[in-house]
Coordinates of C-alpha atoms in Angstrom, one line a residue:
M98 CA -4.0 -1.2 9.9
T99 CA -2.2 0.6 7.1
L100 CA 0.5 -0.5 4.7
T101 CA 3.1 1.4 6.7
E102 CA 2.3 -0.7 9.8
L103 CA 2.6 -4.0 7.9
T104 CA 5.6 -6.2 8.9
R105 CA 7.9 -6.9 6.0
R106 CA 7.3 -10.1 4.0
T107 CA 3.9 -10.5 5.5
P108 CA 1.1 -10.8 2.9
A109 CA -2.1 -8.8 3.6
I110 CA -5.2 -7.9 1.7
V111 CA -6.1 -4.3 0.6
D112 CA -9.3 -3.1 2.1
T113 CA -9.4 0.4 0.7
V114 CA -7.4 3.5 -0.2
E115 CA -8.2 6.5 1.9
E116 CA -8.9 9.8 0.2
R117 CA -7.4 12.8 2.2
T118 CA -9.1 15.4 0.0
P119 CA -12.1 15.3 -2.4
N120 CA -10.9 13.7 -5.7
D121 CA -7.5 12.9 -4.1
P122 CA -5.0 12.4 -7.0
I123 CA -2.7 10.3 -4.9
A124 CA -5.4 7.9 -3.8
R125 CA -6.7 7.7 -7.4
R126 CA -3.2 6.9 -8.7
L127 CA -2.7 4.2 -6.1
R128 CA -6.0 2.5 -7.2
E129 CA -4.9 2.8 -10.8
L130 CA -1.6 1.0 -9.9
G131 CA -3.6 -1.9 -8.5
F132 CA -4.2 -1.1 -4.8
V133 CA -7.8 -2.1 -4.9
S134 CA -10.0 -4.0 -2.4
G135 CA -9.2 -7.7 -2.3
E136 CA -5.7 -7.5 -3.9
E137 CA -2.8 -9.1 -2.1
V138 CA 0.0 -6.8 -1.0
E139 CA 3.3 -7.2 0.8
V140 CA 6.1 -4.9 2.0
V141 CA 9.3 -6.3 0.4
A142 CA 11.9 -3.9 1.8
A143 CA 12.4 -0.4 3.2
G144 CA 14.9 2.3 2.6
P145 CA 17.9 2.8 4.9
I146 CA 16.9 6.3 6.2
G147 CA 13.6 6.5 8.0
A148 CA 12.5 3.3 6.3
E149 CA 11.7 5.4 3.2
P150 CA 10.8 4.6 0.6
L151 CA 8.9 1.3 1.0
L152 CA 9.3 -1.3 -1.7
V153 CA 5.7 -2.8 -2.0
Q154 CA 4.5 -5.6 -4.1
V155 CA 0.9 -5.7 -5.3
G156 CA 0.1 -8.7 -7.5
F157 CA 3.3 -9.4 -9.5
T158 CA 4.4 -5.7 -9.6
R159 CA 6.6 -3.8 -7.3
F160 CA 6.4 -0.1 -6.5
A161 CA 8.5 2.3 -4.3
L162 CA 6.1 4.3 -2.2
R163 CA 6.7 7.1 0.2
R164 CA 5.4 6.4 3.7
A165 CA 2.8 9.2 3.2
E166 CA 1.4 7.4 0.2
A167 CA 1.6 3.9 1.7
G168 CA -0.3 5.2 4.8
R169 CA -3.4 5.7 2.7
V170 CA -3.7 2.0 1.9
R171 CA -5.8 0.4 4.6
L172 CA -5.6 -3.4 5.1
R173 CA -8.2 -5.9 6.2
A174 CA -8.0 -7.2 9.8
S175 CA -5.5 -10.0 10.4
G176 CA -6.9 -13.4 9.7
A177 CA -8.8 -12.0 6.7
L178 CA -6.5 -13.9 4.3
A179 CA -8.4 -16.7 2.6

């Protein structure tokens, strides 16, 4: 499952950030922002047109991400929350 598929206000755990190209700058930036394996993430809200952007919380910080960016964040299978 990816972050774009996550139901709003449902906590999940980041598994990995997919790289679409070698040395993908978007994937690298997402990891720098805190989207790393084991971190809790939640979709807080979505924009009115096409549900874009997504307001995403990772840790105690919120980010507005385009769906194309959020689609790179893979989540652990359900039931993986400890």
